[in-house]
Short mmCIF file of C-alpha atoms in Angstrom, two decimals:
data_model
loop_
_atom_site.label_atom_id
_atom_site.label_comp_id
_atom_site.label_asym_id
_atom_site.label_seq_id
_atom_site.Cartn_x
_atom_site.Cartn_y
_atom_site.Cartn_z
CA UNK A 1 58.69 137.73 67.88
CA UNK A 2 57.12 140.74 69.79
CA UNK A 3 54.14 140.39 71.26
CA UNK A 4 51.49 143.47 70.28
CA UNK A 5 50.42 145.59 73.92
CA UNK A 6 46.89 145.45 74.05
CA UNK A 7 44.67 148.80 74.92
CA UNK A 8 41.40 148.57 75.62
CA UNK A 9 38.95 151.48 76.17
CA UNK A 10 36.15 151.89 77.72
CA UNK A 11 33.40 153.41 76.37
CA UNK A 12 31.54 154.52 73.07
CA UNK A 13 31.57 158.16 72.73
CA UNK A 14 33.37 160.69 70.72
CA UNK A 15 36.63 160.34 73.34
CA UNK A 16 36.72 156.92 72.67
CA UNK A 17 36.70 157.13 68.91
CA UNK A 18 39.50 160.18 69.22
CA UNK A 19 42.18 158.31 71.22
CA UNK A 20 41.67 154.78 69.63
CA UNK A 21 42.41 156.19 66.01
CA UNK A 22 44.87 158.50 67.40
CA UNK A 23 46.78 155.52 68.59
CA UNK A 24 46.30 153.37 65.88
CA UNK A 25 47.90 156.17 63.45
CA UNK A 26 51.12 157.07 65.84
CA UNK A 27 52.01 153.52 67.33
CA UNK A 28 53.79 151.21 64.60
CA UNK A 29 52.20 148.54 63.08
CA UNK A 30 51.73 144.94 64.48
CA UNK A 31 52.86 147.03 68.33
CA UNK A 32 49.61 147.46 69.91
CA UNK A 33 46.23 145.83 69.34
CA UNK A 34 43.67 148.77 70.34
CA UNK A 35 40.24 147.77 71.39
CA UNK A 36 37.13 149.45 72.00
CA UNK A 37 34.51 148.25 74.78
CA UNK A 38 31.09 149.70 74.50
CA UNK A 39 27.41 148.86 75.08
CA UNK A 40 26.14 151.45 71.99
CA UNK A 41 27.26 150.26 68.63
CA UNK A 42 25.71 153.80 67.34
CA UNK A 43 27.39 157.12 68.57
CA UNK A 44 25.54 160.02 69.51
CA UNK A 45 27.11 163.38 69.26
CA UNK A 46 26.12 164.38 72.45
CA UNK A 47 27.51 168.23 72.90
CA UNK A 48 25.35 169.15 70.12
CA UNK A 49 22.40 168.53 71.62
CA UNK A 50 22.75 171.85 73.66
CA UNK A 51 21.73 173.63 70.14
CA UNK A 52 19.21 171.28 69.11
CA UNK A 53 15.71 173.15 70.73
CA UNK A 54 16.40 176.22 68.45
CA UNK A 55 18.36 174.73 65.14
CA UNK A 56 17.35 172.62 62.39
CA UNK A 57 19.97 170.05 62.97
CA UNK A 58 18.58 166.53 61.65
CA UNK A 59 18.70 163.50 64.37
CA UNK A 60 20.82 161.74 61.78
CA UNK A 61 23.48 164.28 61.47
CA UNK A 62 24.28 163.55 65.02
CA UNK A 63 24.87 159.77 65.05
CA UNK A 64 26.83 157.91 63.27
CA UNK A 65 27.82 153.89 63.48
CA UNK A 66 30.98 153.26 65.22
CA UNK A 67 32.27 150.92 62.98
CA UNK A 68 32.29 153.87 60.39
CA UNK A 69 34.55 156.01 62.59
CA UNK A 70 36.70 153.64 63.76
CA UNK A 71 40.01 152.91 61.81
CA UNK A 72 39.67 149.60 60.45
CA UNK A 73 42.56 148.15 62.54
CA UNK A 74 40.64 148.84 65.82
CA UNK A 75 38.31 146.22 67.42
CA UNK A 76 34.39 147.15 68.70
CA UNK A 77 33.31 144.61 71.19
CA UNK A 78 29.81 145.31 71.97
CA UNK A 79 29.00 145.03 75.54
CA UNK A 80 29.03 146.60 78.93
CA UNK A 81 32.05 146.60 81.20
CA UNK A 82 30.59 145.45 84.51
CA UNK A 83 34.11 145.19 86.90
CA UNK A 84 38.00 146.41 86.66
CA UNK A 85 40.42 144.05 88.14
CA UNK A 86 43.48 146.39 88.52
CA UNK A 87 46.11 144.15 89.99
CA UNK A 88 45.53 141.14 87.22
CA UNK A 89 44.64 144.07 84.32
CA UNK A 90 41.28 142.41 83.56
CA UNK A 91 38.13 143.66 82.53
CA UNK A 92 34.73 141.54 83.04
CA UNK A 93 32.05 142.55 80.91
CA UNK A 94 28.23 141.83 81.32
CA UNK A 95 28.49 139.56 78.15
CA UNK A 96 30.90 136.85 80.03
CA UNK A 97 33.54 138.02 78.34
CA UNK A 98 37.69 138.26 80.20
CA UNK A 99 39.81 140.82 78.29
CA UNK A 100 43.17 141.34 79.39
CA UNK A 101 44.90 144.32 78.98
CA UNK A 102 48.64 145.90 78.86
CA UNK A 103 47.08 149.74 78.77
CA UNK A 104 43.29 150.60 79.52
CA UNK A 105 41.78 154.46 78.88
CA UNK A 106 38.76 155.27 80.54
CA UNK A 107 36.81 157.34 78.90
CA UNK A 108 32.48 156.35 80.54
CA UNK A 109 33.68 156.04 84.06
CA UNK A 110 30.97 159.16 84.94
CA UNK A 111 26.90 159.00 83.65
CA UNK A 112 24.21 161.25 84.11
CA UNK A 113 22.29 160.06 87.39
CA UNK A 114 18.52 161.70 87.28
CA UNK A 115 17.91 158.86 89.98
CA UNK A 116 18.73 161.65 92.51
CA UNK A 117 15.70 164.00 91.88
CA UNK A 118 12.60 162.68 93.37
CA UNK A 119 9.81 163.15 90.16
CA UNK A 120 12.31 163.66 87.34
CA UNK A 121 10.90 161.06 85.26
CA UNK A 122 7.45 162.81 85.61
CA UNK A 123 8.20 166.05 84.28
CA UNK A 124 11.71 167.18 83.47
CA UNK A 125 13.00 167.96 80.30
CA UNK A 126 16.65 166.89 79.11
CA UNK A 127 19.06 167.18 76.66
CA UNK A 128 21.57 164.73 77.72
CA UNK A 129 20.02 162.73 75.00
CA UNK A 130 18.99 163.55 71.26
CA UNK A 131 15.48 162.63 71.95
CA UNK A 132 15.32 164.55 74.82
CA UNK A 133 16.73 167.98 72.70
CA UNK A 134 14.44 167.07 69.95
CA UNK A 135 11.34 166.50 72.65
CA UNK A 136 12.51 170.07 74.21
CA UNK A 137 12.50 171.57 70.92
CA UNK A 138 8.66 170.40 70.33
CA UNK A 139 7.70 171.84 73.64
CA UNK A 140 9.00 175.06 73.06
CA UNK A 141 7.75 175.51 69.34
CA UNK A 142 4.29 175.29 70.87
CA UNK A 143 4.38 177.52 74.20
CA UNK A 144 3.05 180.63 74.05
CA UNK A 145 3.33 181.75 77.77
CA UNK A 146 5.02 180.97 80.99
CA UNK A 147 8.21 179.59 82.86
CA UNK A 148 11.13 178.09 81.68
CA UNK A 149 13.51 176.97 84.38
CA UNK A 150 16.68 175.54 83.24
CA UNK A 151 18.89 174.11 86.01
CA UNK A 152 22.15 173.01 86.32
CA UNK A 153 23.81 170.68 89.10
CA UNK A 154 27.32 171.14 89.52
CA UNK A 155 28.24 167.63 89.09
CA UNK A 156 26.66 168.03 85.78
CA UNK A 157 28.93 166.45 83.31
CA UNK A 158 27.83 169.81 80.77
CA UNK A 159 29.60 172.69 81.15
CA UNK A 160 27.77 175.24 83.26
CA UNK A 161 27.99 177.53 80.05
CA UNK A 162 25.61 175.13 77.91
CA UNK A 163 22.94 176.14 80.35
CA UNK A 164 23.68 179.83 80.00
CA UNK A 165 23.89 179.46 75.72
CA UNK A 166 20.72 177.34 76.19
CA UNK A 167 19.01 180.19 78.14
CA UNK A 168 20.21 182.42 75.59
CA UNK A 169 19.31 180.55 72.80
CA UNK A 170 15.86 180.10 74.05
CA UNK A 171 15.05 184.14 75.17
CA UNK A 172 16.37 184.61 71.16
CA UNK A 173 14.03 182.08 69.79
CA UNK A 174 10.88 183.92 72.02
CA UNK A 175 12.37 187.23 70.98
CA UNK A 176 11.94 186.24 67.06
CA UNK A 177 8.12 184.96 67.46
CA UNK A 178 6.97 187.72 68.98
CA UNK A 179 6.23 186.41 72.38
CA UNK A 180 9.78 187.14 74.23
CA UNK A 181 7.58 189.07 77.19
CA UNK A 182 4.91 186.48 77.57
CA UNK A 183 8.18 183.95 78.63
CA UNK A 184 10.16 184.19 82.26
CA UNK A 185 13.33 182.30 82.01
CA UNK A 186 15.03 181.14 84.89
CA UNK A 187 18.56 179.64 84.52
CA UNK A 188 19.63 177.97 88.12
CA UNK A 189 22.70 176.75 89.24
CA UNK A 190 23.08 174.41 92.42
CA UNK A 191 26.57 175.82 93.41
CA UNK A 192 27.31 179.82 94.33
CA UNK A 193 30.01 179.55 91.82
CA UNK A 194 28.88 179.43 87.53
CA UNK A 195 31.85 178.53 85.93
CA UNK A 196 34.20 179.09 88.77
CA UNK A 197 35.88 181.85 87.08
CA UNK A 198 34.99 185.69 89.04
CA UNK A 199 35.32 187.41 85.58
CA UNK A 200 33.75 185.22 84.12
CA UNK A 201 30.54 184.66 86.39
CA UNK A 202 30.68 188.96 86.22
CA UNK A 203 30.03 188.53 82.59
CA UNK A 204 27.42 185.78 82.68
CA UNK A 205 25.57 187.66 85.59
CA UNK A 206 25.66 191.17 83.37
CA UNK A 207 24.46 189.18 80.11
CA UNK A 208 21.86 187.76 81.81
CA UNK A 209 20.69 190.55 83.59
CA UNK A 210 20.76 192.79 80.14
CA UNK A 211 18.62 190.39 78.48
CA UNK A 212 15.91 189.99 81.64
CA UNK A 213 17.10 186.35 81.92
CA UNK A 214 16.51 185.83 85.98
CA UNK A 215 19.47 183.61 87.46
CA UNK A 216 19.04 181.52 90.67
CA UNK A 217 22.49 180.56 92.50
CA UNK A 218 22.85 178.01 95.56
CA UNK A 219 19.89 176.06 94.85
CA UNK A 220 19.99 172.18 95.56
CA UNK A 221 17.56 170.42 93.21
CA UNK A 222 16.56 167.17 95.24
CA UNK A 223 12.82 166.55 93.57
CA UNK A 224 9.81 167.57 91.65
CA UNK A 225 6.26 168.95 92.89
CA UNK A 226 4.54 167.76 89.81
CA UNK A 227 1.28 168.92 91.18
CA UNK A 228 2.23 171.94 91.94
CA UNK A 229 4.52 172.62 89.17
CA UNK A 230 7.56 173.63 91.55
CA UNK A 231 11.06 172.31 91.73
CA UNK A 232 12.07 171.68 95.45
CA UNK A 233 15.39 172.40 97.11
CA UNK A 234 17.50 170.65 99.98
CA UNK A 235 16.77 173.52 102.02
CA UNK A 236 13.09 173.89 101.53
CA UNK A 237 12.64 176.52 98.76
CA UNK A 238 10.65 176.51 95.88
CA UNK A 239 10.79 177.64 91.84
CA UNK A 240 7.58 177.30 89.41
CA UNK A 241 7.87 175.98 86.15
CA UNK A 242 6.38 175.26 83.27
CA UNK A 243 8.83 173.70 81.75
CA UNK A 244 11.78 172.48 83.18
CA UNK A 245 14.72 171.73 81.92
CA UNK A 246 17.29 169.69 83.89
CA UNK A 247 20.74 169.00 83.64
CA UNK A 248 21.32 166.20 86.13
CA UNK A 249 23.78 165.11 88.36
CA UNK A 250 26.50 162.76 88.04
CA UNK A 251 27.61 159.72 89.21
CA UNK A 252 30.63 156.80 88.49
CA UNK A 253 29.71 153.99 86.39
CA UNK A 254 29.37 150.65 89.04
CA UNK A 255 33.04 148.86 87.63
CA UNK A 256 34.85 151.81 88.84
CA UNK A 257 32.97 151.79 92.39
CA UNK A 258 33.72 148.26 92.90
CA UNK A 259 37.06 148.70 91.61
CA UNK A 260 37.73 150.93 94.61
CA UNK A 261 39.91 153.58 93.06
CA UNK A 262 41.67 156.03 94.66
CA UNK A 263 40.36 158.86 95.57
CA UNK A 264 41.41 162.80 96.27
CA UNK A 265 40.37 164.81 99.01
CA UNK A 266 37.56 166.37 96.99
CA UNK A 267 36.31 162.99 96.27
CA UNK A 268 37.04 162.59 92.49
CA UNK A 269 39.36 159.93 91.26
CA UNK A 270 42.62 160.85 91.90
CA UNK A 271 44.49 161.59 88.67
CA UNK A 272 47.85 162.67 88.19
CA UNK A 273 47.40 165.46 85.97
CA UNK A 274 50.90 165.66 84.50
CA UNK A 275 50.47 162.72 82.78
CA UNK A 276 46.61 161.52 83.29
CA UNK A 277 47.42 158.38 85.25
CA UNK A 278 45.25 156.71 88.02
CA UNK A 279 47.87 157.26 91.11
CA UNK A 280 49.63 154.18 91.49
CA UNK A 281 48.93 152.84 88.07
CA UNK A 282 50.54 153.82 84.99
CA UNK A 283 48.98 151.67 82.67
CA UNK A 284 45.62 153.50 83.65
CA UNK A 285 44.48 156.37 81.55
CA UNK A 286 41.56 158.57 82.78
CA UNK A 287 39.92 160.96 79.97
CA UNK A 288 37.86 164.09 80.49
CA UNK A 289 39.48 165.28 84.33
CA UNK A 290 40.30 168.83 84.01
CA UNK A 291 41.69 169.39 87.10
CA UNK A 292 38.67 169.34 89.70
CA UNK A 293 36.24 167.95 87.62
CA UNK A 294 35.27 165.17 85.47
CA UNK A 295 33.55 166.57 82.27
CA UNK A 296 32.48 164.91 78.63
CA UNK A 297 33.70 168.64 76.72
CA UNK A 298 34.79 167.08 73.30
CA UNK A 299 37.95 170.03 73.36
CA UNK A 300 38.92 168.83 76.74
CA UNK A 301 39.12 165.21 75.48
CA UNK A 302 40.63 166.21 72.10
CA UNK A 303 43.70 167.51 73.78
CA UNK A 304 43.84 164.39 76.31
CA UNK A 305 43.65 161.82 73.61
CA UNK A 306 46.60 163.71 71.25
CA UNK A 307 48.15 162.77 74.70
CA UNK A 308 47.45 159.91 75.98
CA UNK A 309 47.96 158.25 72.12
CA UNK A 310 51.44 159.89 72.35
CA UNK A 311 52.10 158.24 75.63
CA UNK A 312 51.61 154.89 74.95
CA UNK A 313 53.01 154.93 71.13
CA UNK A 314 55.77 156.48 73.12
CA UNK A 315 56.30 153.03 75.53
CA UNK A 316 55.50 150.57 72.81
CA UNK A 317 56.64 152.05 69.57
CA UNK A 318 59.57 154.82 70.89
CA UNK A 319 57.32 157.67 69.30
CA UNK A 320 58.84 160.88 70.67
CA UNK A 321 57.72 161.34 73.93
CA UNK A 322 55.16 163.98 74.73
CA UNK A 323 55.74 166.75 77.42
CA UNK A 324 53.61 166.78 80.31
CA UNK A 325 49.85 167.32 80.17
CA UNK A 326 48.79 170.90 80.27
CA UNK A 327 44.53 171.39 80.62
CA UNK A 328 43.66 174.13 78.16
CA UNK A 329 40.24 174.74 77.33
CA UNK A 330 38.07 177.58 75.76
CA UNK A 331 34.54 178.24 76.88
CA UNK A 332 32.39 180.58 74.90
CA UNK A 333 29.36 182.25 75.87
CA UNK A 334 27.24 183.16 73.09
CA UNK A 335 25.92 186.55 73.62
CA UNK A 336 24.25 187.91 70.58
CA UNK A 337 21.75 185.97 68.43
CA UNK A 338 23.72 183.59 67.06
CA UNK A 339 22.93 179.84 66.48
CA UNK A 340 25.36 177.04 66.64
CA UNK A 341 25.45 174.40 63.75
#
């Protein structure tokens, strides 16, 4: 009797959902047992958020219980992977609990890491998290006059564009109260480079010039003067705010630093991108690298798990096997006064 190939993946976000079901619905039954390995039992649609300050979205039209999305044939385990053994294929979780695998996807192995900016839990404004966007969308409704700064690090794992439509959004939403000239917007980027892209960057620049949105480029966010109401950069200069919004930098989740994976010359994970393998192990799936960055885009990840779900039914059902992994992915800058839903 054939044994089943176990997959586990790590983590509890819309990525994770994809590829489990994905596999689940290609692989034949009673060949692979798929599990899921999270610490959040409720997922939080967490690219939405971006349009949340200026939209009527309700906080329970963005989360929804994993056991709901899940195909029934998929196990949750609730808990926290704490350590990756990837010689025995083991994963330790903060629970106790020893789950062997045959095929692991990672899909959390990158969090937000506000720890970095001296102050930030003082005064900065987020919406890496629903209540953060909903917060943001309080402060806003009531300000009448001032800065907004919205800055961007780019290890940020939002596209550099969410800042842009969320500078945007905002100068629209000012524009339709009546107040657009009593509000200086500021949208600041950490790198010389927006989205990497000359043409691009050209058009984000010429937008946001047209509109009187100021932009900010090469400055290093490393704290907060909260009594002075001025964000501080590595190399000594200064931008007031009144309110500042903050997309923060990034850092790995602490069971792939002890895990000791290896690592390209930029100092990402190194991934072969033809087939989205950890180098050296090809029962290692990483989710959300595009290349020469790790990044939570739902579109990035929705290509990657059609994929990676067609790779392994591939090796343990004979499901045709998928060509090599191209990266494709559309950003969209939204220029008029549209709002998202």
């Amino acid at each position: 009797m054939k044994v089943s190939d176990r997959v586990v993946i790590l983590g509890d976000g819309e990525s994770a959902v994809m590829v489990a079901n994905k596999i689940v619905q290609k692989a034949a039954r009673g060949d692979v047992e798929v599990i899921v390995v999270g610490k959040n039992k409720r997922l939080e649609f967490s690219d939405s958020n971006i349009f949340v300050p200026v939209s009527l979205i309700d906080q329970g039209s963005s989360r929804r219980n994993l056991d709901s999305l899940l195909r029934m044939n998929v196990t949750f385990i609730r808990d926290e992977p704490v350590s990756l053994n990837l010689k025995d294929n083991i994963v330790n979780t903060k629970g106790g609990k020893i789950i062997r695998y045959d095929h692991i996807i990672l899909t959390d192995y990158m969090r937000p890491d506000p720890s970095k900016i001296v102050g930030y839990n003082e005064d900065a404004r987020s919406i890496e998290t629903l209540e953060g966007a909903m917060s943001l969308k309080e402060d806003l409704s009531n300000f009448k006059k001032g800065d907004i700064v919205i800055y961007h690090d780019n290890t940020s794992l939002f596209n550099p564009l969410n800042s842009v439509n969320l500078a945007i959004n905002i100068f629209n939403y000012f524009q339709s109260k009546g107040n657009g000239n009593d509000i200086k917007i500021n949208c600041v980027f950490s790198s010389e480079l927006i989205s990497g892209n000359k043409e691009l960057d050209g058009i984000i620049e010429s937008t946001l010039k047209s509109m009187g949105i100021e932009l900010t480029k090469g400055f290093k966010l490393t704290g907060f003067n909260v009594k002075n109401k001025e964000l501080q950069s590595s190399d000594g200069k200064a931008i007031k705010y009144d309110i500042p919004v903050i997309f923060s930098p990034s850092s790995y989740s602490s069971y792939v630093e002890s895990a000791n994976f290896p690592k390209a010359d930029s100092g990402n994970i190194e991934v072969n991108m033809k087939d989205l393998t950890l180098k050296g192990f090809e029962n290692v799936f990483i989710m959300g690298y595009e290349g020469t960055s790790f990044t939570n885009y739902w579109k990035v990840n929705r290509g990657q798990a059609d994929f990676i779900s067609s790779r392994i039914a591939f090796m343990v059902s004979g499901y045709p096997e998928p060509d090599h992994y191209v990266y494709t992915y559309d950003s969209v800058m939204i220029k008029g006064k549209e709002l998202a839903s």
